XYZ file of N, CA and C in Angstrom:
597
model
N 0.749 -1.120 0.030
C 0.031 0.007 0.018
C 0.832 1.145 -0.037
N 0.507 2.198 -0.829
C 1.330 3.462 -1.033
C 1.273 4.275 0.366
N 2.262 5.043 0.669
C 2.257 5.748 1.893
C 1.403 7.050 1.748
N 1.001 7.387 0.487
C 0.253 8.591 0.461
C -0.484 8.476 -0.946
N -1.417 9.417 -0.994
C -2.212 9.699 -2.196
C -1.920 11.142 -2.786
N -1.728 11.279 -4.068
C -1.427 12.722 -4.612
C -2.748 13.140 -5.329
N -3.280 14.255 -4.859
C -4.412 14.948 -5.457
C -3.911 16.237 -6.088
N -4.670 16.890 -6.934
C -4.248 18.092 -7.534
C -5.534 19.055 -7.512
N -5.266 20.340 -7.423
C -6.251 21.307 -7.510
C -5.671 22.522 -8.489
N -6.708 23.287 -8.940
C -6.416 24.397 -9.819
C -6.042 25.647 -9.055
N -4.728 26.013 -9.065
C -4.264 27.148 -8.412
C -4.814 28.479 -8.936
N -5.303 28.450 -10.139
C -5.826 29.714 -10.712
C -7.256 29.944 -10.077
N -7.953 28.924 -9.716
C -9.260 29.050 -9.107
C -9.167 29.171 -7.574
N -8.091 28.440 -7.002
C -7.900 28.546 -5.567
C -6.421 29.010 -5.372
N -6.220 30.304 -5.346
C -4.811 30.916 -5.488
C -4.233 30.940 -4.037
N -4.074 29.916 -3.276
C -3.567 29.866 -1.962
C -2.235 30.587 -1.868
N -1.261 30.118 -2.762
C 0.036 30.686 -2.786
C 0.023 32.173 -2.884
N -0.765 32.787 -3.792
C -0.838 34.209 -3.963
C -1.393 34.957 -2.660
N -2.334 34.306 -2.050
C -2.935 34.879 -0.929
C -1.913 34.802 0.341
N -1.183 33.790 0.433
C -0.157 33.670 1.556
C 0.984 34.696 1.202
N 1.405 34.830 0.044
C 2.535 35.846 -0.287
C 2.051 37.278 0.093
N 0.697 37.439 -0.177
C 0.256 38.721 0.288
C 0.279 39.031 1.745
N -0.322 37.986 2.443
C -0.306 38.007 3.891
C 0.992 38.195 4.580
N 2.017 37.480 3.967
C 3.333 37.538 4.495
C 4.105 38.741 4.003
N 3.505 39.470 3.059
C 4.220 40.582 2.374
C 5.605 40.373 1.786
N 5.595 39.232 1.082
C 6.828 39.003 0.280
C 6.579 38.723 -1.113
N 7.552 38.849 -1.933
C 7.398 38.739 -3.427
C 7.460 37.220 -3.790
N 8.275 36.421 -2.998
C 8.655 34.992 -3.379
C 8.779 34.264 -2.183
N 7.871 33.178 -2.099
C 7.831 32.283 -0.868
C 9.031 31.489 -0.889
N 9.633 31.126 -2.081
C 10.792 30.289 -2.111
C 12.042 31.015 -1.642
N 11.989 32.297 -1.845
C 13.097 33.236 -1.442
C 13.235 33.674 0.021
N 12.335 33.154 0.874
C 12.520 33.565 2.352
C 13.907 33.265 2.858
N 14.338 34.180 3.576
C 15.739 34.123 4.061
C 16.005 32.841 4.875
N 17.247 32.245 4.733
C 17.731 31.233 5.518
C 17.722 31.542 7.028
N 17.474 30.522 7.893
C 17.445 30.722 9.355
C 18.859 30.685 9.901
N 19.029 31.348 10.949
C 20.341 31.231 11.595
C 20.338 30.236 12.737
N 19.252 29.451 12.908
C 19.222 28.404 13.932
C 18.260 27.265 13.542
N 18.428 26.121 13.937
C 17.554 25.022 13.552
C 16.342 25.060 14.498
N 15.135 25.020 13.928
C 13.876 25.023 14.737
C 13.675 23.650 15.573
N 13.080 23.887 16.667
C 12.741 22.722 17.562
C 11.285 22.583 17.555
N 10.716 21.535 18.214
C 9.243 21.410 18.362
C 8.640 22.544 19.190
N 9.481 23.045 19.966
C 8.927 24.281 20.811
C 9.002 25.588 19.983
N 9.836 25.658 18.924
C 9.939 26.994 18.188
C 9.485 26.854 16.712
N 9.101 25.684 16.321
C 8.833 25.543 14.860
C 7.555 26.269 14.381
N 6.707 26.775 15.300
C 5.610 27.588 14.912
C 5.692 29.095 15.361
N 6.966 29.521 15.550
C 7.060 30.849 16.216
C 7.813 31.896 15.404
N 8.043 31.671 14.071
C 8.572 32.763 13.235
C 7.667 33.852 13.062
N 8.120 34.961 12.556
C 7.334 36.078 12.280
C 6.319 35.791 11.084
N 6.840 34.804 10.210
C 5.891 34.424 9.143
C 4.646 33.698 9.736
N 4.855 32.890 10.717
C 3.655 32.185 11.253
C 2.797 33.212 11.967
N 3.360 34.172 12.651
C 2.475 35.175 13.276
C 1.649 35.883 12.267
N 2.328 36.290 11.180
C 1.556 37.052 10.095
C 0.404 36.208 9.533
N 0.777 34.817 9.260
C -0.187 33.976 8.738
C -1.426 33.837 9.562
N -1.278 33.568 10.879
C -2.316 33.320 11.795
C -3.155 34.576 12.046
N -2.476 35.707 12.116
C -3.172 36.994 12.455
C -3.929 37.439 11.269
N -3.622 37.114 10.050
C -4.376 37.501 8.889
C -5.132 36.253 8.272
N -5.374 35.245 8.942
C -5.961 33.987 8.425
C -7.295 34.301 7.663
N -8.169 35.296 8.184
C -9.300 35.583 7.532
C -9.187 35.803 6.013
N -8.108 36.298 5.525
C -7.798 36.558 4.171
C -7.553 35.268 3.460
N -7.208 34.271 4.040
C -6.836 32.987 3.357
C -8.114 31.980 3.630
N -8.801 32.168 4.603
C -9.834 31.255 4.954
C -10.858 30.747 3.868
N -11.464 31.793 3.003
C -12.261 31.357 2.000
C -11.601 30.295 1.003
N -10.447 30.642 0.562
C -9.689 29.665 -0.276
C -9.439 28.468 0.371
N -9.044 28.459 1.595
C -8.845 27.138 2.295
C -10.042 26.290 2.353
N -11.226 26.917 2.728
C -12.439 26.158 2.745
C -12.911 25.721 1.350
N -12.578 26.433 0.401
C -12.952 25.963 -1.007
C -12.090 24.772 -1.405
N -10.814 24.810 -1.008
C -9.870 23.574 -1.197
C -10.418 22.472 -0.480
N -10.725 22.616 0.628
C -11.287 21.344 1.441
C -12.537 20.961 0.801
N -13.443 21.699 0.365
C -14.740 21.347 -0.279
C -14.330 20.563 -1.575
N -13.356 21.130 -2.271
C -12.999 20.471 -3.586
C -12.451 19.121 -3.311
N -11.537 18.957 -2.393
C -10.804 17.708 -2.129
C -11.963 16.674 -1.531
N -12.743 17.093 -0.790
C -13.630 16.105 -0.181
C -14.854 15.712 -1.039
N -15.255 16.773 -1.929
C -16.408 16.494 -2.717
C -17.652 16.175 -1.935
N -18.327 15.182 -2.392
C -19.664 14.773 -1.911
C -19.546 14.310 -0.447
N -18.218 13.939 -0.053
C -18.005 13.574 1.363
C -17.922 14.661 2.244
N -17.889 15.867 1.836
C -17.739 17.103 2.756
C -18.586 17.114 3.890
N -19.955 16.726 3.655
C -20.965 16.765 4.717
C -20.834 15.842 5.738
N -19.900 14.693 5.457
C -19.808 13.675 6.359
C -18.466 13.778 7.232
N -17.697 14.913 7.126
C -16.478 15.084 7.745
C -16.453 16.476 8.478
N -15.611 16.438 9.551
C -15.177 17.725 10.064
C -13.802 18.054 9.604
N -13.518 19.330 9.537
C -12.197 19.669 9.152
C -11.471 20.615 10.246
N -10.179 20.596 10.069
C -9.403 21.410 11.051
C -9.871 22.909 10.768
N -10.246 23.542 11.798
C -10.801 24.901 11.626
C -9.735 25.899 10.978
N -8.541 25.867 11.556
C -7.435 26.676 10.964
C -6.285 25.682 10.630
N -5.831 25.730 9.435
C -4.753 24.841 9.072
C -3.461 25.020 9.734
N -2.552 24.267 9.799
C -1.332 24.413 10.394
C -0.381 25.039 9.292
N 0.295 26.061 9.537
C 1.188 26.802 8.569
C 2.658 26.339 8.880
N 3.299 25.965 7.758
C 4.761 25.448 7.966
C 5.607 26.326 7.037
N 6.712 26.572 7.655
C 7.795 27.391 6.874
C 9.064 26.536 7.141
N 9.628 25.944 6.059
C 10.876 25.229 6.086
C 11.882 25.999 5.540
N 12.530 26.882 6.259
C 13.552 27.811 5.952
C 14.791 27.080 5.705
N 15.621 27.570 4.781
C 16.956 27.008 4.583
C 17.655 26.943 5.814
N 18.450 25.853 6.004
C 19.238 25.670 7.258
C 18.415 25.304 8.496
N 17.095 25.004 8.328
C 16.261 24.742 9.461
C 15.241 23.561 9.223
N 14.279 23.503 10.115
C 13.258 22.556 10.027
C 11.916 23.182 10.024
N 10.928 22.494 9.394
C 9.571 22.913 9.493
C 8.878 22.430 10.692
N 9.225 21.170 11.091
C 8.657 20.536 12.303
C 9.817 19.856 13.083
N 9.761 20.244 14.364
C 10.924 19.944 15.190
C 11.207 18.420 15.444
N 10.120 17.563 15.406
C 10.349 16.163 15.772
C 9.600 15.231 14.686
N 10.285 14.118 14.481
C 9.625 12.982 13.735
C 8.515 12.425 14.696
N 7.333 12.131 14.078
C 6.236 11.818 14.960
C 5.144 11.104 14.190
N 4.229 10.583 14.917
C 2.887 10.194 14.369
C 2.090 11.202 15.079
N 1.043 11.748 14.463
C 0.079 12.723 15.155
C -0.541 12.107 16.363
N -0.790 10.773 16.346
C -1.442 10.135 17.519
C -0.550 10.180 18.859
N 0.790 10.469 18.648
C 1.665 10.717 19.714
C 1.266 11.958 20.458
N 0.598 12.934 19.847
C 0.285 14.141 20.453
C -1.268 14.287 20.713
N -1.904 13.094 20.844
C -3.294 13.173 21.142
C -4.321 13.181 19.969
N -3.831 13.139 18.741
C -4.782 13.122 17.601
C -5.443 11.876 17.515
N -6.708 11.847 17.029
C -7.497 10.686 16.868
C -6.965 9.861 15.705
N -6.888 8.509 15.918
C -6.289 7.620 14.909
C -7.155 7.627 13.619
N -8.383 8.149 13.586
C -9.261 8.208 12.472
C -8.961 9.405 11.489
N -8.091 10.334 11.934
C -7.931 11.487 11.110
C -7.175 11.242 9.917
N -7.407 11.972 8.901
C -6.773 11.984 7.691
C -5.882 13.234 7.430
N -4.649 13.353 6.997
C -3.844 14.438 6.825
C -3.820 15.005 5.352
N -3.961 16.257 5.166
C -3.789 16.810 3.790
C -2.677 17.879 3.846
N -1.569 17.568 3.107
C -0.492 18.401 3.148
C -0.450 19.122 1.821
N -0.321 20.494 1.963
C -0.563 21.356 0.782
C 0.683 22.292 0.545
N 1.659 21.878 -0.293
C 2.760 22.795 -0.477
C 2.376 24.050 -1.360
N 2.979 25.142 -0.999
C 2.675 26.408 -1.754
C 3.848 26.781 -2.488
N 4.929 25.901 -2.465
C 6.155 26.213 -3.324
C 6.557 24.773 -3.791
N 7.717 24.639 -4.458
C 8.178 23.295 -4.911
C 8.657 22.717 -3.521
N 8.628 21.424 -3.550
C 8.963 20.496 -2.381
C 9.727 19.380 -2.899
N 10.941 19.295 -2.436
C 11.790 18.158 -2.897
C 12.999 18.011 -1.993
N 13.644 16.931 -2.241
C 14.875 16.700 -1.382
C 14.780 16.826 0.131
N 15.653 17.703 0.632
C 15.664 17.953 2.022
C 14.823 19.202 2.471
N 13.948 19.687 1.553
C 13.002 20.765 2.052
C 11.619 20.230 2.136
N 11.374 19.101 2.030
C 9.997 18.527 1.844
C 9.597 17.743 3.078
N 8.318 17.366 3.143
C 7.926 16.461 4.144
C 8.405 14.996 3.803
N 8.816 14.254 4.779
C 9.098 12.953 4.553
C 8.030 11.992 5.269
N 7.561 10.983 4.505
C 6.546 10.013 5.002
C 7.140 8.731 4.992
N 7.101 7.990 6.196
C 7.778 6.637 6.196
C 9.279 6.722 5.711
N 9.886 7.825 6.170
C 11.356 7.979 5.882
C 11.737 8.261 4.430
N 10.776 8.615 3.629
C 10.993 8.777 2.227
C 10.534 10.251 1.845
N 11.347 11.040 1.150
C 10.982 12.414 0.858
C 9.938 12.431 -0.238
N 8.988 13.280 -0.005
C 7.840 13.478 -0.943
C 8.113 14.594 -1.986
N 8.091 14.328 -3.201
C 8.327 15.439 -4.120
C 6.980 15.898 -4.573
N 6.830 17.253 -4.564
C 5.474 17.829 -4.794
C 5.621 19.192 -5.386
N 4.700 19.648 -6.102
C 4.632 21.031 -6.760
C 3.392 21.733 -6.179
N 3.462 23.118 -6.194
C 2.395 23.953 -5.897
C 1.150 23.512 -6.783
N 0.037 23.120 -6.068
C -1.054 22.591 -6.726
C -1.409 21.228 -6.468
N -0.320 20.588 -5.930
C -0.474 19.199 -5.311
C -0.954 19.147 -3.915
N -1.737 18.164 -3.584
C -2.084 17.865 -2.254
C -1.628 16.455 -1.963
N -0.985 16.185 -0.888
C -0.513 14.908 -0.412
C -1.535 14.484 0.741
N -2.156 13.336 0.456
C -3.035 12.835 1.514
C -2.414 11.670 2.243
N -2.334 11.604 3.481
C -1.725 10.451 4.163
C -2.202 10.278 5.593
N -1.939 9.129 6.130
C -2.409 8.745 7.460
C -1.468 9.218 8.521
N -1.407 10.484 8.796
C -0.467 11.169 9.614
C -0.715 10.705 11.079
N -1.823 10.308 11.488
C -2.070 9.989 12.834
C -1.210 8.639 13.127
N -1.141 7.784 12.173
C -0.559 6.540 12.442
C 0.771 6.230 11.675
N 1.186 7.173 10.895
C 2.403 6.971 10.026
C 3.464 7.907 10.447
N 4.767 7.460 10.552
C 5.919 8.312 10.932
C 6.079 9.442 9.823
N 6.207 10.557 10.250
C 6.535 11.618 9.327
C 7.307 12.785 9.854
N 7.969 13.528 9.071
C 8.847 14.639 9.676
C 9.572 15.321 8.545
N 10.761 15.801 8.829
C 11.638 16.497 7.910
C 13.077 16.490 8.317
N 13.947 16.995 7.509
C 15.314 16.967 7.846
C 15.763 18.533 7.599
N 16.817 18.841 8.088
C 17.468 20.212 7.899
C 17.547 20.505 6.317
N 16.915 21.641 5.938
C 16.762 22.058 4.534
C 18.131 22.734 4.035
N 18.738 21.786 3.168
C 20.062 22.194 2.633
C 19.870 22.532 1.046
N 18.591 22.660 0.728
C 18.367 23.114 -0.785
C 18.621 24.631 -0.996
N 18.360 25.027 -2.188
C 18.522 26.538 -2.530
C 17.318 27.278 -2.213
N 16.218 26.728 -1.804
C 14.914 27.426 -1.571
C 14.409 27.092 -0.286
N 13.468 28.017 0.256
C 12.675 27.779 1.313
C 11.365 27.067 0.858
N 10.761 26.236 1.660
C 9.618 25.606 1.320
C 8.476 26.163 2.270
N 7.289 26.496 1.788
C 6.207 26.908 2.537
C 4.973 25.962 2.237
N 4.396 25.723 3.185
C 3.119 24.748 3.016
C 2.157 24.959 4.119
N 0.996 24.362 3.950
C 0.090 24.242 5.147
C -0.520 22.816 5.111
N -0.975 22.467 6.203
C -1.605 21.201 6.331
C -2.832 21.247 7.143
N -3.693 20.216 6.942
C -5.032 20.249 7.762
C -5.418 18.833 7.825
N -6.322 18.584 8.798
C -6.827 17.143 9.067
C -8.330 17.153 8.850
N -8.766 16.042 8.500
C -10.321 15.738 8.641
C -10.527 14.534 9.486
N -11.784 14.459 9.923
C -12.116 13.299 10.634
C -13.616 12.972 10.289
N -13.988 11.659 9.932
C -15.391 11.348 9.731
C -16.306 11.752 10.869
N -17.368 12.343 10.609
C -18.296 12.797 11.785
C -18.649 11.569 12.582
N -18.807 10.425 12.051
C -19.267 9.327 12.902
C -18.127 8.705 13.665
N -16.877 9.231 13.414
C -15.743 8.729 14.224
C -15.311 9.840 15.313
N -15.901 10.935 15.146
C -15.535 12.018 16.145
C -16.021 11.773 17.581
N -15.042 11.877 18.514
C -15.395 11.655 19.850
C -14.833 12.711 20.703
N -15.551 13.297 21.700
C -14.823 14.272 22.545
C -13.852 13.614 23.457
N -12.835 14.512 23.663
C -11.853 14.037 24.680
C -11.261 15.271 25.330
N -10.294 15.100 26.259
C -9.751 16.179 27.023
C -8.347 16.507 26.485
N -8.020 16.143 25.299
C -6.649 16.331 24.686
C -6.670 17.703 24.012
N -5.507 18.237 23.802
C -5.232 19.555 23.084
C -4.156 19.482 22.163
N -4.252 20.355 21.133
C -3.227 20.380 20.086
C -1.850 20.774 20.711
N -0.750 20.175 20.243
C 0.558 20.505 20.772
C 1.057 21.974 20.554
N 0.720 22.432 19.326
C 1.310 23.690 18.905
C 0.437 24.892 19.631
N -0.772 24.747 19.772
C -1.524 25.868 20.189
C -2.399 25.658 21.540
N -2.402 24.434 22.039
C -3.097 24.080 23.198
C -4.658 24.125 22.913
N -5.026 23.921 21.744
C -6.475 24.026 21.317
C -7.106 22.748 21.596
N -8.245 22.674 22.402
C -8.976 21.383 22.505
C -9.405 20.762 21.273
N -9.302 19.414 21.148
C -9.821 18.816 19.938
C -11.251 18.607 19.893
N -12.017 19.698 19.945
C -13.396 19.772 20.033
C -13.991 20.525 18.919
N -15.320 20.211 18.439
C -16.058 20.884 17.435
C -16.187 22.336 17.955
N -15.907 23.287 17.060
C -16.019 24.629 17.434
C -14.695 25.168 17.970
N -13.725 24.323 18.225
C -12.419 24.810 18.716
C -11.390 24.391 17.601
N -10.862 23.088 17.724
C -9.940 22.561 16.747
C -10.622 22.178 15.322
N -11.918 21.618 15.563
C -12.679 21.086 14.392
C -13.807 22.042 14.019
N -14.215 21.949 12.780
C -15.322 22.800 12.259
C -16.058 21.993 11.237
N -17.222 22.517 10.779
C -18.023 21.951 9.639
C -17.718 22.806 8.405
N -17.769 22.340 7.217
C -17.764 22.977 6.022
C -19.062 23.588 5.774
């Protein structure tokens, strides 16, 4: 069984990369400056780019929701989606995610499905690795995988470009269960109206 499924969407109709460029106030996502230190699990969500993205998420949200509707299709009404996607910046000389992990290690439900959405080219040591293999992807690709139960992570980016991406999770409504766990990055409860939302 393949470690992931590759989907594709029309970036002309859902211009996530352009929206994120505007939110970050940069001309080129791949040209983001190299980092002077390697990120850790505690710091991988704390760059100025992350702050800008989350503070201005309202500008990106309609396109994000359109992408989720497009990917889920007729199944959209049977799933909850992550209310705010997780933003990743894999700067040169650094990491996008501090630790190799399975999402279930951090309290995620084993029934979740991950959607990884690169907004730049992703290859070699600037990409996500699933089951210890680097995933080559382009802007417009979406990589769908079992992040709750599959090892994934990244390595120090020694390529010539920075990689920018976002990822989100879905869960079938009939598998959703309330619990007292919270997301590791933001301490958000895994509850409908908090971490989860309807389309």
